[in-house]
CSV table of N, CA and C and ligand atoms in Angstrom, one decimal:
chain,number,residue,atom,x,y,z
A,1,MET,N,-2.8,-78.0,31.9
A,1,MET,CA,-2.6,-78.7,30.9
A,1,MET,C,-3.1,-80.4,30.6
A,2,SER,N,-4.1,-80.6,29.9
A,2,SER,CA,-4.8,-81.9,29.7
A,2,SER,C,-3.9,-82.4,28.6
A,3,LEU,N,-3.2,-83.1,29.7
A,3,LEU,CA,-2.1,-84.1,29.0
A,3,LEU,C,-2.8,-85.5,28.6
A,4,THR,N,-2.5,-86.2,27.9
A,4,THR,CA,-3.1,-87.8,27.3
A,4,THR,C,-1.8,-88.3,27.1
A,5,VAL,N,-1.6,-90.0,27.2
A,5,VAL,CA,-0.9,-90.5,26.3
A,5,VAL,C,-1.1,-91.7,26.4
A,6,ARG,N,-0.6,-92.3,25.2
A,6,ARG,CA,-0.9,-93.7,24.6
A,6,ARG,C,-0.1,-94.2,23.9
A,7,ARG,N,-0.8,-95.1,23.3
A,7,ARG,CA,-0.1,-96.0,22.1
A,7,ARG,C,-0.2,-95.2,20.7
A,8,ILE,N,0.7,-95.2,19.4
A,8,ILE,CA,0.6,-94.8,18.5
A,8,ILE,C,1.7,-95.4,17.5
A,9,PRO,N,0.6,-96.4,16.4
A,9,PRO,CA,1.1,-97.2,15.7
A,9,PRO,C,2.4,-96.6,14.7
A,10,HIS,N,3.4,-97.5,14.9
A,10,HIS,CA,4.1,-97.1,13.6
A,10,HIS,C,3.7,-96.9,12.1
A,11,GLY,N,3.6,-95.7,11.7
A,11,GLY,CA,3.7,-95.8,10.3
A,11,GLY,C,2.1,-95.2,10.4
A,12,SER,N,2.0,-94.5,11.7
A,12,SER,CA,0.4,-93.3,11.2
A,12,SER,C,1.3,-92.0,11.3
A,13,ALA,N,-0.3,-91.3,12.1
A,13,ALA,CA,0.2,-90.2,10.8
A,13,ALA,C,0.8,-88.9,12.5
A,14,ASP,N,0.3,-90.0,13.8
A,14,ASP,CA,1.1,-89.7,15.0
A,14,ASP,C,2.2,-90.0,15.2
A,15,TYR,N,2.9,-91.3,14.0
A,15,TYR,CA,4.0,-91.9,14.3
A,15,TYR,C,5.2,-91.2,12.8
A,16,ALA,N,4.3,-89.6,12.2
A,16,ALA,CA,5.1,-88.8,11.5
A,16,ALA,C,5.4,-87.8,12.3
A,17,ALA,N,4.8,-87.8,13.2
A,17,ALA,CA,4.5,-86.0,14.3
A,17,ALA,C,5.9,-86.7,15.4
A,18,ALA,N,5.7,-87.5,15.9
A,18,ALA,CA,6.4,-88.3,16.5
A,18,ALA,C,8.0,-88.6,16.2
A,19,VAL,N,8.1,-89.0,14.7
A,19,VAL,CA,9.5,-88.8,14.7
A,19,VAL,C,10.4,-87.9,14.1
A,20,ASN,N,9.1,-86.4,13.6
A,20,ASN,CA,9.5,-85.4,13.9
A,20,ASN,C,9.6,-84.7,15.8
A,21,LEU,N,9.3,-84.9,15.4
A,21,LEU,CA,10.2,-84.5,17.1
A,21,LEU,C,11.4,-84.6,17.8
A,22,ARG,N,11.2,-86.4,18.1
A,22,ARG,CA,12.3,-86.4,17.7
A,22,ARG,C,14.1,-86.3,16.5
A,23,ARG,N,13.7,-85.8,15.9
A,23,ARG,CA,14.5,-85.5,14.6
A,23,ARG,C,14.9,-84.4,15.5
A,24,ALA,N,13.7,-83.2,15.8
A,24,ALA,CA,14.7,-82.1,15.7
A,24,ALA,C,15.0,-82.0,17.2
A,25,VAL,N,14.4,-82.7,18.6
A,25,VAL,CA,15.5,-82.8,19.9
A,25,VAL,C,16.4,-83.3,19.8
A,26,LEU,N,16.7,-84.5,18.7
A,26,LEU,CA,17.5,-85.5,19.3
A,26,LEU,C,18.6,-85.5,18.2
A,27,ARG,N,18.2,-85.7,16.7
A,27,ARG,CA,19.1,-85.2,15.8
A,27,ARG,C,19.4,-84.1,15.1
A,28,THR,N,19.0,-83.1,15.0
A,28,THR,CA,19.3,-82.4,13.8
A,28,THR,C,20.6,-81.0,15.1
A,29,PRO,N,20.5,-80.9,16.0
A,29,PRO,CA,20.8,-80.3,17.1
A,29,PRO,C,22.6,-81.1,17.3
A,30,LEU,N,22.5,-82.8,16.8
A,30,LEU,CA,24.2,-82.9,16.6
A,30,LEU,C,24.4,-83.3,15.1
A,31,GLY,N,23.8,-82.7,13.7
A,31,GLY,CA,23.7,-82.5,12.7
A,31,GLY,C,23.5,-84.3,12.7
A,32,LEU,N,22.4,-85.2,12.2
A,32,LEU,CA,22.2,-86.8,12.8
A,32,LEU,C,20.9,-86.4,11.9
A,33,ASP,N,20.6,-87.5,11.3
A,33,ASP,CA,19.0,-87.9,10.6
A,33,ASP,C,19.1,-89.2,10.5
A,34,PHE,N,17.4,-89.3,10.6
A,34,PHE,CA,17.6,-91.0,10.6
A,34,PHE,C,17.2,-91.7,9.6
A,35,THR,N,17.6,-92.8,9.1
A,35,THR,CA,17.6,-93.8,7.8
A,35,THR,C,16.6,-94.1,7.8
A,36,SER,N,16.0,-94.6,6.6
A,36,SER,CA,14.8,-95.6,6.6
A,36,SER,C,15.0,-96.3,6.6
A,37,ALA,N,15.5,-96.8,7.2
A,37,ALA,CA,15.9,-98.5,7.5
A,37,ALA,C,15.7,-98.5,9.4
A,38,GLN,N,16.8,-97.0,9.8
A,38,GLN,CA,15.9,-97.1,11.1
A,38,GLN,C,14.6,-97.4,11.4
A,39,LEU,N,14.4,-96.4,10.0
A,39,LEU,CA,12.7,-96.2,11.0
A,39,LEU,C,11.8,-97.7,10.9
A,40,ALA,N,12.2,-97.9,9.4
A,40,ALA,CA,11.3,-99.3,9.4
A,40,ALA,C,11.7,-100.6,10.4
A,41,GLY,N,12.5,-100.3,10.6
A,41,GLY,CA,12.9,-100.9,12.1
A,41,GLY,C,12.7,-101.0,13.1
A,42,GLU,N,12.2,-99.8,13.1
A,42,GLU,CA,11.0,-99.4,14.3
A,42,GLU,C,9.5,-100.5,14.8
A,43,ALA,N,9.1,-101.1,13.5
A,43,ALA,CA,7.6,-101.7,12.8
A,43,ALA,C,7.6,-102.4,14.4
A,44,GLY,N,8.4,-103.1,14.6
A,44,GLY,CA,7.7,-104.3,16.2
A,44,GLY,C,7.9,-103.9,17.2
A,45,ASP,N,8.3,-102.7,17.8
A,45,ASP,CA,8.6,-101.3,18.9
A,45,ASP,C,7.4,-101.3,19.3
A,46,ILE,N,7.0,-101.1,20.2
A,46,ILE,CA,6.2,-99.4,21.3
A,46,ILE,C,6.4,-98.2,21.0
A,47,HIS,N,5.7,-97.8,20.3
A,47,HIS,CA,5.5,-96.1,20.4
A,47,HIS,C,5.0,-95.9,21.1
A,48,LEU,N,4.5,-94.8,22.0
A,48,LEU,CA,3.7,-93.7,23.1
A,48,LEU,C,4.1,-92.5,23.0
A,49,ALA,N,2.9,-91.6,22.8
A,49,ALA,CA,3.7,-90.4,22.5
A,49,ALA,C,1.9,-89.4,23.7
A,50,ALA,N,3.0,-88.3,24.3
A,50,ALA,CA,2.0,-87.6,25.4
A,50,ALA,C,1.5,-86.7,24.0
A,51,PHE,N,0.3,-86.1,24.7
A,51,PHE,CA,-0.7,-85.5,23.6
A,51,PHE,C,-1.2,-84.1,25.0
A,52,GLU,N,-0.4,-83.5,24.3
A,52,GLU,CA,-1.4,-82.3,24.8
A,52,GLU,C,-2.6,-81.1,24.0
A,53,ASN,N,-4.0,-82.1,24.3
A,53,ASN,CA,-4.9,-81.6,23.6
A,53,ASN,C,-4.8,-83.0,22.5
A,54,GLU,N,-4.9,-82.2,21.2
A,54,GLU,CA,-4.3,-83.5,20.4
A,54,GLU,C,-2.6,-82.3,19.9
A,55,ASP,N,-2.5,-82.3,20.7
A,55,ASP,CA,-0.8,-81.8,19.5
A,55,ASP,C,0.4,-83.2,19.7
A,56,LEU,N,0.9,-83.4,19.2
A,56,LEU,CA,1.8,-84.3,19.7
A,56,LEU,C,3.4,-84.0,20.6
A,57,ILE,N,3.3,-83.5,22.2
A,57,ILE,CA,4.2,-82.3,23.0
A,57,ILE,C,5.3,-83.8,23.2
A,58,GLY,N,5.5,-85.3,23.5
A,58,GLY,CA,6.6,-86.5,23.9
A,58,GLY,C,6.5,-87.2,23.1
A,59,THR,N,7.1,-88.1,23.6
A,59,THR,CA,7.2,-89.8,22.6
A,59,THR,C,8.6,-90.5,23.1
A,60,LEU,N,8.7,-91.4,23.1
A,60,LEU,CA,9.7,-92.9,23.7
A,60,LEU,C,8.9,-93.3,23.3
A,61,LEU,N,10.1,-94.4,22.9
A,61,LEU,CA,9.7,-96.1,21.7
A,61,LEU,C,10.7,-97.1,23.5
A,62,LEU,N,9.6,-98.2,22.8
A,62,LEU,CA,10.4,-99.1,24.2
A,62,LEU,C,10.4,-100.4,22.8
A,63,THR,N,11.9,-100.8,23.1
A,63,THR,CA,12.3,-102.4,22.0
A,63,THR,C,12.8,-103.1,22.7
A,64,ALA,N,11.8,-104.5,22.4
A,64,ALA,CA,12.2,-105.8,23.3
A,64,ALA,C,14.5,-105.8,23.2
A,65,HIS,N,14.4,-106.8,24.8
A,65,HIS,CA,15.9,-106.6,24.8
A,65,HIS,C,16.2,-108.1,25.8
A,66,ASP,N,15.4,-109.1,26.4
A,66,ASP,CA,15.7,-110.1,26.6
A,66,ASP,C,14.0,-110.1,27.3
A,67,ASP,N,14.4,-111.4,28.1
A,67,ASP,CA,12.9,-112.8,28.8
A,67,ASP,C,12.1,-111.6,29.3
A,68,THR,N,13.7,-110.8,29.9
A,68,THR,CA,12.7,-110.4,31.1
A,68,THR,C,12.8,-107.9,30.8
A,69,THR,N,14.1,-107.9,30.1
A,69,THR,CA,13.5,-106.4,29.5
A,69,THR,C,13.5,-105.5,29.6
A,70,LEU,N,13.0,-104.9,28.5
A,70,LEU,CA,11.6,-103.7,27.3
A,70,LEU,C,13.9,-102.9,27.5
A,71,ARG,N,13.8,-102.4,26.6
A,71,ARG,CA,14.9,-101.1,26.5
A,71,ARG,C,14.3,-100.0,26.3
A,72,LEU,N,14.3,-98.9,26.4
A,72,LEU,CA,13.6,-97.5,26.3
A,72,LEU,C,14.1,-96.5,26.1
A,73,ARG,N,14.0,-95.6,24.3
A,73,ARG,CA,14.8,-95.5,23.8
A,73,ARG,C,14.2,-94.3,23.3
A,74,GLN,N,14.9,-93.3,22.8
A,74,GLN,CA,13.9,-91.9,22.1
A,74,GLN,C,13.1,-91.2,22.0
A,75,MET,N,14.1,-90.9,23.7
A,75,MET,CA,12.8,-90.1,24.2
A,75,MET,C,12.6,-89.1,24.1
A,76,ALA,N,11.7,-88.2,23.7
A,76,ALA,CA,12.0,-86.9,23.5
A,76,ALA,C,10.4,-85.4,23.4
A,77,VAL,N,10.7,-85.1,24.7
A,77,VAL,CA,9.5,-83.5,24.8
A,77,VAL,C,9.8,-82.3,24.6
A,78,ASP,N,8.6,-82.4,23.5
A,78,ASP,CA,8.5,-80.9,22.8
A,78,ASP,C,9.8,-79.1,23.9
A,79,PRO,N,11.1,-78.6,23.8
A,79,PRO,CA,11.6,-77.8,24.5
A,79,PRO,C,10.4,-77.4,25.6
A,80,ASP,N,8.8,-76.7,24.2
A,80,ASP,CA,8.3,-75.5,24.7
A,80,ASP,C,7.3,-76.7,26.3
A,81,SER,N,7.7,-77.7,26.0
A,81,SER,CA,6.7,-78.1,27.3
A,81,SER,C,7.7,-79.3,28.2
A,82,GLN,N,9.0,-79.5,28.0
A,82,GLN,CA,10.0,-80.0,29.2
A,82,GLN,C,9.9,-78.7,30.5
A,83,GLY,N,10.0,-79.7,31.5
A,83,GLY,CA,9.8,-79.4,33.4
A,83,GLY,C,8.4,-79.2,33.7
A,84,LYS,N,7.1,-79.8,32.3
A,84,LYS,CA,6.1,-79.4,33.2
A,84,LYS,C,5.2,-81.2,34.0
A,85,GLY,N,6.9,-82.4,33.5
A,85,GLY,CA,5.6,-83.3,34.0
A,85,GLY,C,5.3,-84.6,32.6
A,86,VAL,N,6.2,-83.3,31.7
A,86,VAL,CA,5.1,-84.8,30.8
A,86,VAL,C,6.3,-85.7,30.0
A,87,GLY,N,7.4,-85.7,30.8
A,87,GLY,CA,8.4,-86.9,30.5
A,87,GLY,C,8.4,-87.9,31.9
A,88,ALA,N,7.7,-87.4,32.9
A,88,ALA,CA,7.5,-88.8,34.1
A,88,ALA,C,6.4,-89.3,34.1
A,89,ALA,N,5.4,-88.0,33.5
A,89,ALA,CA,4.5,-89.4,32.8
A,89,ALA,C,4.0,-90.1,31.8
A,90,LEU,N,5.3,-89.9,30.4
A,90,LEU,CA,5.5,-90.9,29.8
A,90,LEU,C,6.8,-91.9,30.3
A,91,LEU,N,7.5,-92.1,30.9
A,91,LEU,CA,7.6,-93.0,32.1
A,91,LEU,C,6.5,-94.1,32.9
A,92,ALA,N,5.9,-93.1,33.8
A,92,ALA,CA,5.3,-94.1,33.8
A,92,ALA,C,4.1,-94.6,32.9
A,93,ALA,N,3.9,-94.6,32.1
A,93,ALA,CA,2.5,-94.6,30.5
A,93,ALA,C,3.8,-96.4,30.8
A,94,ALA,N,5.0,-95.9,30.1
A,94,ALA,CA,5.8,-97.0,29.5
A,94,ALA,C,6.1,-98.1,30.7
A,95,GLU,N,6.2,-97.7,31.9
A,95,GLU,CA,6.4,-98.9,33.1
A,95,GLU,C,4.9,-100.0,33.0
A,96,THR,N,3.7,-98.9,32.9
A,96,THR,CA,2.3,-99.9,33.1
A,96,THR,C,2.8,-100.9,31.1
A,97,GLU,N,2.8,-99.9,30.4
A,97,GLU,CA,2.9,-101.5,28.5
A,97,GLU,C,4.3,-102.6,28.8
A,98,THR,N,5.1,-101.6,29.5
A,98,THR,CA,5.3,-103.0,30.5
A,98,THR,C,5.6,-104.2,30.4
A,99,ARG,N,4.7,-103.8,32.0
A,99,ARG,CA,4.3,-104.5,33.0
A,99,ARG,C,2.8,-105.0,32.1
A,100,ALA,N,2.7,-104.7,30.6
A,100,ALA,CA,1.4,-105.4,29.7
A,100,ALA,C,2.1,-106.5,29.3
A,101,VAL,N,3.1,-106.4,28.9
A,101,VAL,CA,3.6,-107.7,27.6
A,101,VAL,C,4.3,-108.3,28.5
A,102,GLY,N,4.0,-108.3,30.1
A,102,GLY,CA,4.4,-109.5,30.9
A,102,GLY,C,6.2,-109.3,31.1
A,103,LYS,N,7.0,-107.9,31.3
A,103,LYS,CA,7.7,-107.6,32.2
A,103,LYS,C,8.2,-107.0,33.5
A,104,THR,N,8.9,-107.3,33.4
A,104,THR,CA,10.2,-106.9,34.0
A,104,THR,C,10.4,-106.0,34.5
A,105,ARG,N,11.4,-105.5,33.5
A,105,ARG,CA,12.7,-104.5,33.8
A,105,ARG,C,12.8,-103.4,32.9
A,106,ILE,N,12.8,-101.9,33.2
A,106,ILE,CA,12.8,-101.4,32.0
A,106,ILE,C,14.7,-100.2,31.8
A,107,SER,N,15.4,-101.2,30.3
A,107,SER,CA,16.9,-100.9,30.5
A,107,SER,C,17.0,-99.2,30.0
A,108,LEU,N,17.4,-98.2,29.7
A,108,LEU,CA,17.8,-97.2,29.1
A,108,LEU,C,19.3,-97.0,29.4
A,109,ALA,N,19.6,-95.8,27.9
A,109,ALA,CA,21.3,-95.5,28.0
A,109,ALA,C,20.7,-93.7,27.9
A,110,ALA,N,21.0,-93.3,28.9
A,110,ALA,CA,20.9,-92.1,29.2
A,110,ALA,C,21.9,-91.0,28.8
A,111,ARG,N,21.2,-89.8,28.6
A,111,ARG,CA,22.0,-88.9,28.4
A,111,ARG,C,22.7,-88.8,29.7
A,112,VAL,N,23.8,-89.2,30.2
A,112,VAL,CA,24.3,-88.2,32.0
A,112,VAL,C,23.6,-86.7,31.9
A,113,SER,N,23.8,-86.1,31.2
A,113,SER,CA,22.8,-84.9,31.2
A,113,SER,C,21.5,-84.6,32.0
A,114,VAL,N,21.4,-85.6,31.9
A,114,VAL,CA,19.6,-86.0,32.2
A,114,VAL,C,19.5,-87.2,32.9
A,115,GLN,N,20.6,-87.6,33.2
A,115,GLN,CA,20.8,-89.4,34.4
A,115,GLN,C,19.7,-88.1,35.9
A,116,PRO,N,19.6,-86.9,36.3
A,116,PRO,CA,19.4,-87.2,37.7
A,116,PRO,C,17.0,-86.4,37.4
A,117,PHE,N,17.1,-86.8,35.8
A,117,PHE,CA,15.6,-87.0,35.9
A,117,PHE,C,15.6,-88.0,35.6
A,118,TYR,N,16.1,-89.2,35.3
A,118,TYR,CA,15.7,-90.7,35.2
A,118,TYR,C,15.8,-91.3,36.8
A,119,ALA,N,17.5,-90.6,37.5
A,119,ALA,CA,16.9,-91.0,39.1
A,119,ALA,C,16.1,-90.6,39.6
A,120,ARG,N,15.3,-89.6,39.3
A,120,ARG,CA,13.7,-89.0,40.1
A,120,ARG,C,12.6,-89.7,40.0
A,121,ASN,N,12.7,-90.4,39.2
A,121,ASN,CA,12.6,-91.7,38.6
A,121,ASN,C,12.4,-92.9,39.0
A,122,GLY,N,13.4,-93.7,39.7
A,122,GLY,CA,13.9,-94.5,40.6
A,122,GLY,C,13.9,-95.4,39.4
A,123,TYR,N,15.4,-94.6,38.7
A,123,TYR,CA,16.6,-95.8,37.7
A,123,TYR,C,17.9,-95.8,38.0
A,124,VAL,N,17.8,-96.7,37.7
A,124,VAL,CA,19.3,-97.1,38.8
A,124,VAL,C,20.7,-97.3,37.7
A,125,ALA,N,21.6,-95.9,37.5
A,125,ALA,CA,23.2,-96.2,37.0
A,125,ALA,C,23.6,-98.0,37.5
A,126,VAL,N,24.0,-97.6,36.0
A,126,VAL,CA,24.3,-99.5,36.3
A,126,VAL,C,25.8,-98.9,35.2
A,127,GLY,N,27.4,-100.1,36.0
A,127,GLY,CA,27.9,-99.5,34.7
A,127,GLY,C,28.9,-98.2,34.7
A,128,ASP,N,29.4,-98.1,33.6
A,128,ASP,CA,30.5,-97.2,33.1
A,128,ASP,C,29.4,-96.1,31.9
A,129,VAL,N,30.2,-94.7,32.5
A,129,VAL,CA,29.6,-94.1,31.4
A,129,VAL,C,30.5,-94.2,29.6
A,130,PHE,N,30.0,-93.9,28.7
A,130,PHE,CA,30.1,-93.8,27.1
A,130,PHE,C,29.0,-93.2,26.4
A,131,GLU,N,30.3,-93.6,25.2
A,131,GLU,CA,29.8,-92.1,24.4
A,131,GLU,C,29.1,-93.5,23.2
A,132,GLU,N,27.6,-92.3,22.9
A,132,GLU,CA,27.2,-92.5,21.8
A,132,GLU,C,26.5,-91.5,20.3
A,133,VAL,N,26.7,-91.5,19.9
A,133,VAL,CA,26.6,-90.2,19.2
A,133,VAL,C,27.1,-89.1,20.0
A,134,MET,N,28.8,-89.0,20.1
A,134,MET,CA,29.2,-88.1,19.9
A,134,MET,C,28.7,-87.5,21.7
A,135,ILE,N,28.2,-88.4,22.2
A,135,ILE,CA,27.4,-87.8,23.5
A,135,ILE,C,27.4,-88.8,25.3
A,136,ALA,N,28.1,-88.6,26.1
A,136,ALA,CA,28.5,-89.3,27.2
A,136,ALA,C,26.9,-89.9,27.5
A,137,HIS,N,26.8,-91.1,27.9
A,137,HIS,CA,26.1,-91.4,28.4
A,137,HIS,C,26.1,-93.0,28.8
A,138,ILE,N,24.9,-93.0,29.8
A,138,ILE,CA,25.6,-93.9,31.1
A,138,ILE,C,24.4,-95.1,30.8
A,139,VAL,N,24.0,-96.4,31.2
A,139,VAL,CA,23.1,-97.6,31.4
A,139,VAL,C,22.3,-97.1,32.6
A,140,MET,N,20.5,-96.7,32.7
A,140,MET,CA,20.2,-96.8,34.2
A,140,MET,C,19.4,-98.1,34.3
A,141,GLN,N,18.3,-98.8,34.6
A,141,GLN,CA,17.6,-99.3,34.9
A,141,GLN,C,16.3,-99.2,36.2
A,142,LYS,N,15.7,-99.7,35.9
A,142,LYS,CA,14.6,-100.0,37.0
A,142,LYS,C,13.4,-101.5,36.8
A,143,THR,N,13.2,-102.3,38.3
A,143,THR,CA,13.1,-103.4,37.8
A,143,THR,C,11.4,-102.2,38.5
A,144,LEU,N,11.0,-102.8,38.0
A,144,LEU,CA,8.9,-103.2,38.1
A,144,LEU,C,8.7,-103.8,38.7
B,201,LIG,C1,15.0,-85.0,29.5
B,201,LIG,C2,13.6,-84.9,29.3
B,201,LIG,C3,13.0,-86.2,28.3
B,201,LIG,C4,12.5,-85.2,30.3
B,201,LIG,O1,11.0,-84.5,29.8
B,201,LIG,P1,10.0,-83.4,31.2
B,201,LIG,O2,9.0,-83.1,30.1
B,201,LIG,O3,11.1,-81.7,30.9
B,201,LIG,O4,10.8,-84.0,32.1
B,201,LIG,P2,9.8,-83.8,33.5
B,201,LIG,O5,9.1,-82.2,33.0
B,201,LIG,O6,8.5,-85.2,34.2
B,201,LIG,O7,10.7,-83.8,34.5
B,201,LIG,C5,11.8,-82.5,34.6
B,201,LIG,C6,13.5,-82.9,35.1
B,201,LIG,O8,13.7,-83.1,34.4
B,201,LIG,C7,15.3,-82.6,34.5
B,201,LIG,N1,15.4,-82.4,32.7
B,201,LIG,C8,15.1,-82.6,32.0
B,201,LIG,N2,15.7,-81.9,31.4
B,201,LIG,C9,17.2,-81.1,31.4
B,201,LIG,C10,18.7,-80.8,31.1
B,201,LIG,N3,17.8,-80.7,29.5
B,201,LIG,N4,18.9,-81.0,31.7
B,201,LIG,C11,19.2,-81.9,33.1
B,201,LIG,N5,18.0,-81.6,33.7
B,201,LIG,C12,16.8,-81.9,33.0
B,201,LIG,C13,15.5,-82.3,36.1
B,201,LIG,O9,15.4,-82.7,36.9
B,201,LIG,C14,13.5,-81.3,35.3
B,201,LIG,O10,13.7,-80.8,36.8
B,201,LIG,P3,13.0,-79.4,37.0
B,201,LIG,O11,11.9,-79.8,36.0
B,201,LIG,O12,12.8,-79.3,38.5
B,201,LIG,O13,14.1,-78.2,36.4
B,201,LIG,C15,13.7,-83.7,28.3
B,201,LIG,O14,14.5,-82.6,29.2
B,201,LIG,C16,13.9,-83.4,26.8
B,201,LIG,O15,13.0,-84.2,26.2
B,201,LIG,N6,15.3,-83.7,26.8
B,201,LIG,C17,16.2,-83.2,25.9
B,201,LIG,C18,16.0,-85.0,25.1
B,201,LIG,C19,17.0,-85.8,25.9
B,201,LIG,O16,17.7,-85.4,26.8
B,201,LIG,N7,16.3,-86.9,26.0
B,201,LIG,C20,16.7,-88.3,26.3
B,201,LIG,C21,17.9,-89.2,26.1
B,201,LIG,S1,18.3,-89.9,27.2
């Protein structure tokens, strides 16, 4: 597979494709959707997408958190492309972007079902399991 990961601008056609993927993977299965206010609120975030040729097959975003940390959110890989290293490549690119803006840590709320995926990529669980959008989550962090 010929995989590239790059930043995509908020509001672009690539961003629209990323939102469609996030909706299909993360929201529709729960009977939920994004509000226009939520999407508008992402204008200041760093958006990354993975492409196979020119097909967008994975995405995540990075949100300002504090002086040292970015928060990684909304990670989704197309079901047909899962288990092939796309998620790991997106995390590696997120870590490069985080260093590039002078931050030293990534924090995220992992679905407990995919905690092993993040652990394998160096993320450490902190705190207790909590519920968000009806799913058990746990905060995980990686110091870069
Ligand atoms: C979690 C996710 C982003 C990982 O991306 P990916 O491209 O599949 O990840 P990689 O190929 O780099 O790594 C795959 C590993 O992640 C883990 N993993 C991925 N999806 C998993 C799932 N649904 N349940 C349990 N483990 C999972 C497995 O350990 C897998 O290893 P294996 O291939 O040996 O089975 C992707 O599977 C996904 O979008 N899942 C659905 C949405 C989701 O859960 N997003 C994260 C919310 S916190």
